[in-house]
mmCIF file of C-alpha atoms in Angstrom:
data_model
loop_
_atom_site.group_PDB
_atom_site.id
_atom_site.type_symbol
_atom_site.label_atom_id
_atom_site.label_comp_id
_atom_site.label_asym_id
_atom_site.label_seq_id
_atom_site.Cartn_x
_atom_site.Cartn_y
_atom_site.Cartn_z
ATOM 1 C CA MET A 1 41.795 -17.322 -4.591
ATOM 2 C CA VAL A 2 40.277 -20.508 -6.043
ATOM 3 C CA LEU A 3 37.267 -20.172 -3.745
ATOM 4 C CA LYS A 4 36.592 -16.607 -4.941
ATOM 5 C CA HIS A 5 36.444 -17.783 -8.606
ATOM 6 C CA LYS A 6 33.934 -20.477 -7.655
ATOM 7 C CA LEU A 7 31.746 -18.116 -5.709
ATOM 8 C CA VAL A 8 31.271 -15.497 -8.428
ATOM 9 C CA PRO A 9 29.611 -17.940 -10.907
ATOM 10 C CA LEU A 10 27.516 -19.398 -8.110
ATOM 11 C CA ALA A 11 26.344 -15.993 -7.041
ATOM 12 C CA ALA A 12 25.534 -15.110 -10.710
ATOM 13 C CA LEU A 13 23.549 -18.361 -11.025
ATOM 14 C CA ILE A 14 21.585 -17.651 -7.778
ATOM 15 C CA LEU A 15 20.816 -14.100 -8.877
ATOM 16 C CA ALA A 16 19.686 -15.255 -12.329
ATOM 17 C CA GLY A 17 17.409 -17.814 -10.742
ATOM 18 C CA ALA A 18 15.963 -15.260 -8.393
ATOM 19 C CA LEU A 19 15.262 -12.876 -11.219
ATOM 20 C CA SER A 20 13.576 -15.431 -13.332
ATOM 21 C CA ALA A 21 11.574 -17.063 -10.497
ATOM 22 C CA PRO A 22 7.734 -16.936 -10.726
ATOM 23 C CA ALA A 23 5.725 -14.550 -8.659
ATOM 24 C CA SER A 24 5.151 -17.291 -6.102
ATOM 25 C CA ALA A 25 8.703 -16.842 -4.993
ATOM 26 C CA GLN A 26 7.431 -14.089 -2.676
ATOM 27 C CA PHE A 27 6.168 -16.854 -0.457
ATOM 28 C CA ALA A 28 8.628 -19.306 1.137
ATOM 29 C CA LYS A 29 6.071 -22.131 1.246
ATOM 30 C CA ALA A 30 2.717 -22.900 -0.345
ATOM 31 C CA LYS A 31 1.193 -22.729 3.136
ATOM 32 C CA ASP A 32 2.372 -19.097 3.421
ATOM 33 C CA ALA A 33 0.527 -18.196 0.182
ATOM 34 C CA GLN A 34 -2.595 -20.077 1.369
ATOM 35 C CA GLU A 35 -2.616 -18.254 4.734
ATOM 36 C CA TYR A 36 -1.986 -14.876 2.976
ATOM 37 C CA ARG A 37 -4.914 -15.228 0.598
ATOM 38 C CA GLU A 38 -7.213 -16.582 3.312
ATOM 39 C CA ALA A 39 -6.317 -13.647 5.652
ATOM 40 C CA ALA A 40 -7.000 -11.178 2.858
ATOM 41 C CA MET A 41 -10.365 -12.781 2.107
ATOM 42 C CA THR A 42 -11.235 -12.782 5.816
ATOM 43 C CA LEU A 43 -10.571 -9.076 5.991
ATOM 44 C CA MET A 44 -12.601 -8.486 2.818
ATOM 45 C CA GLY A 45 -15.485 -10.449 4.338
ATOM 46 C CA SER A 46 -15.288 -8.419 7.527
ATOM 47 C CA HIS A 47 -15.505 -5.023 5.768
ATOM 48 C CA PHE A 48 -18.149 -6.267 3.384
ATOM 49 C CA GLY A 49 -20.138 -7.773 6.231
ATOM 50 C CA ARG A 50 -20.077 -4.497 8.162
ATOM 51 C CA MET A 51 -22.360 -3.042 5.496
ATOM 52 C CA LEU A 52 -24.912 -5.863 5.598
ATOM 53 C CA PRO A 53 -26.953 -4.443 8.523
ATOM 54 C CA VAL A 54 -27.294 -1.228 6.473
ATOM 55 C CA VAL A 55 -28.519 -3.120 3.470
ATOM 56 C CA LYS A 56 -31.060 -5.045 5.605
ATOM 57 C CA GLY A 57 -32.250 -1.756 7.142
ATOM 58 C CA GLN A 58 -31.166 -2.839 10.648
ATOM 59 C CA ILE A 59 -29.071 0.265 11.124
ATOM 60 C CA PRO A 60 -29.289 3.682 9.481
ATOM 61 C CA TYR A 61 -27.468 4.447 6.264
ATOM 62 C CA ASP A 62 -24.417 6.561 6.954
ATOM 63 C CA LYS A 63 -22.827 7.682 3.676
ATOM 64 C CA GLU A 64 -19.436 8.366 5.260
ATOM 65 C CA LYS A 65 -19.153 4.983 7.008
ATOM 66 C CA ILE A 66 -20.204 3.224 3.887
ATOM 67 C CA LYS A 67 -17.645 5.160 1.813
ATOM 68 C CA GLU A 68 -14.993 4.255 4.356
ATOM 69 C CA ASN A 69 -15.766 0.528 4.236
ATOM 70 C CA VAL A 70 -15.927 0.538 0.465
ATOM 71 C CA ALA A 71 -12.572 2.345 0.254
ATOM 72 C CA ILE A 72 -10.992 -0.243 2.524
ATOM 73 C CA LEU A 73 -12.602 -3.024 0.560
ATOM 74 C CA ASN A 74 -11.115 -1.590 -2.645
ATOM 75 C CA VAL A 75 -7.620 -1.831 -1.178
ATOM 76 C CA LEU A 76 -8.207 -5.270 0.261
ATOM 77 C CA ALA A 77 -9.603 -6.503 -3.060
ATOM 78 C CA THR A 78 -6.129 -6.074 -4.612
ATOM 79 C CA LEU A 79 -4.453 -8.441 -2.145
ATOM 80 C CA PRO A 80 -5.515 -12.089 -2.245
ATOM 81 C CA TRP A 81 -4.671 -12.820 -5.908
ATOM 82 C CA ALA A 82 -0.906 -12.989 -5.370
ATOM 83 C CA GLY A 83 -1.620 -15.862 -2.943
ATOM 84 C CA PHE A 84 -2.989 -17.986 -5.876
ATOM 85 C CA ALA A 85 0.366 -18.302 -7.527
ATOM 86 C CA PRO A 86 1.416 -21.554 -9.157
ATOM 87 C CA GLY A 87 2.659 -23.984 -6.487
ATOM 88 C CA SER A 88 0.302 -22.611 -3.854
ATOM 89 C CA GLU A 89 -2.421 -25.135 -4.437
ATOM 90 C CA GLY A 90 -4.388 -26.333 -1.434
ATOM 91 C CA GLY A 91 -5.922 -24.601 1.568
ATOM 92 C CA LYS A 92 -9.513 -23.675 0.978
ATOM 93 C CA ALA A 93 -9.052 -23.298 -2.766
ATOM 94 C CA LYS A 94 -10.259 -25.966 -5.198
ATOM 95 C CA ASP A 95 -7.795 -27.244 -7.782
ATOM 96 C CA ASP A 96 -10.027 -25.577 -10.378
ATOM 97 C CA VAL A 97 -8.272 -22.252 -9.596
ATOM 98 C CA TRP A 98 -5.199 -23.671 -11.313
ATOM 99 C CA LEU A 99 -6.991 -26.023 -13.765
ATOM 100 C CA ASP A 100 -9.245 -23.170 -15.064
ATOM 101 C CA PRO A 101 -7.106 -20.033 -14.784
ATOM 102 C CA ASP A 102 -9.199 -18.200 -17.461
ATOM 103 C CA GLY A 103 -12.421 -18.882 -15.577
ATOM 104 C CA PHE A 104 -10.815 -17.853 -12.269
ATOM 105 C CA LYS A 105 -9.532 -14.644 -13.887
ATOM 106 C CA GLN A 106 -13.037 -13.929 -15.227
ATOM 107 C CA ALA A 107 -14.487 -14.367 -11.759
ATOM 108 C CA GLN A 108 -11.915 -11.891 -10.437
ATOM 109 C CA ASN A 109 -12.808 -9.414 -13.151
ATOM 110 C CA LYS A 110 -16.533 -9.768 -12.469
ATOM 111 C CA PHE A 111 -15.813 -9.111 -8.780
ATOM 112 C CA HIS A 112 -13.748 -6.026 -9.514
ATOM 113 C CA ALA A 113 -16.420 -4.677 -11.960
ATOM 114 C CA SER A 114 -19.139 -5.122 -9.384
ATOM 115 C CA LEU A 115 -16.933 -3.489 -6.721
ATOM 116 C CA LYS A 116 -16.471 -0.511 -9.033
ATOM 117 C CA LYS A 117 -20.248 -0.080 -9.183
ATOM 118 C CA LEU A 118 -20.428 -0.340 -5.470
ATOM 119 C CA THR A 119 -17.795 2.357 -5.145
ATOM 120 C CA THR A 120 -19.702 4.611 -7.538
ATOM 121 C CA ALA A 121 -22.901 4.184 -5.596
ATOM 122 C CA ALA A 122 -21.229 4.760 -2.232
ATOM 123 C CA ASP A 123 -19.440 7.885 -3.529
ATOM 124 C CA ALA A 124 -22.772 9.246 -4.810
ATOM 125 C CA GLY A 125 -24.485 8.591 -1.487
ATOM 126 C CA ASP A 126 -27.373 6.849 -3.311
ATOM 127 C CA TYR A 127 -28.798 4.276 -0.857
ATOM 128 C CA ASP A 128 -30.894 2.435 -3.422
ATOM 129 C CA ALA A 129 -27.988 2.159 -5.912
ATOM 130 C CA PHE A 130 -25.748 1.072 -3.042
ATOM 131 C CA ARG A 131 -28.113 -1.755 -2.045
ATOM 132 C CA VAL A 132 -28.310 -3.016 -5.630
ATOM 133 C CA ALA A 133 -24.559 -2.776 -6.092
ATOM 134 C CA PHE A 134 -23.948 -4.505 -2.716
ATOM 135 C CA GLY A 135 -26.101 -7.423 -3.975
ATOM 136 C CA ASP A 136 -24.115 -7.659 -7.165
ATOM 137 C CA VAL A 137 -20.845 -7.848 -5.243
ATOM 138 C CA ALA A 138 -22.329 -10.497 -2.985
ATOM 139 C CA LYS A 139 -23.417 -12.502 -6.034
ATOM 140 C CA SER A 140 -19.943 -12.306 -7.577
ATOM 141 C CA CYS A 141 -18.341 -13.447 -4.340
ATOM 142 C CA LYS A 142 -20.775 -16.383 -4.027
ATOM 143 C CA SER A 143 -20.331 -17.371 -7.646
ATOM 144 C CA CYS A 144 -16.538 -17.489 -7.279
ATOM 145 C CA HIS A 145 -16.701 -19.287 -3.998
ATOM 146 C CA ASP A 146 -19.116 -21.872 -5.376
ATOM 147 C CA SER A 147 -16.755 -22.554 -8.260
ATOM 148 C CA TYR A 148 -13.361 -22.168 -6.694
ATOM 149 C CA ARG A 149 -13.497 -22.667 -2.929
ATOM 150 C CA GLN A 150 -13.820 -25.965 -1.010
ATOM 151 C CA LYS A 151 -17.167 -26.496 0.599
ATOM 152 C CA LYS A 152 -17.240 -25.773 4.330
ATOM 153 C CA LYS A 153 -17.350 -28.897 6.424
#
């Protein structure tokens, strides 16, 4: 009976802590968050890169394939940000992600705005607008990587 009375407050304390924990609690370890965000970025790079030969004129423009890649990219673009939670510092990310959260958020917003333009161009089937929008997305990626990702060794 005494044990039961001690477990109830303990359970309440654990539940309260779980409910008030930051979003980073979805990852058991910082390394898990780092691997998650890097995997999401790798997939984004893959689907973005699949369109590069079209932009370069190396393969024909196929409106449906472009729309498919852009649709997948839109889903993938929602993923990596949860992996930048407080306490997940390290990996390929510079400390500036956490030291300059407003700048990092602005970079995310710029990326999402450019991705929206890419989506509009892809949906319209306008090759020239697609190429311009593709370049804008590439610039937003590069700008963010230059500011917030460790240099490749």
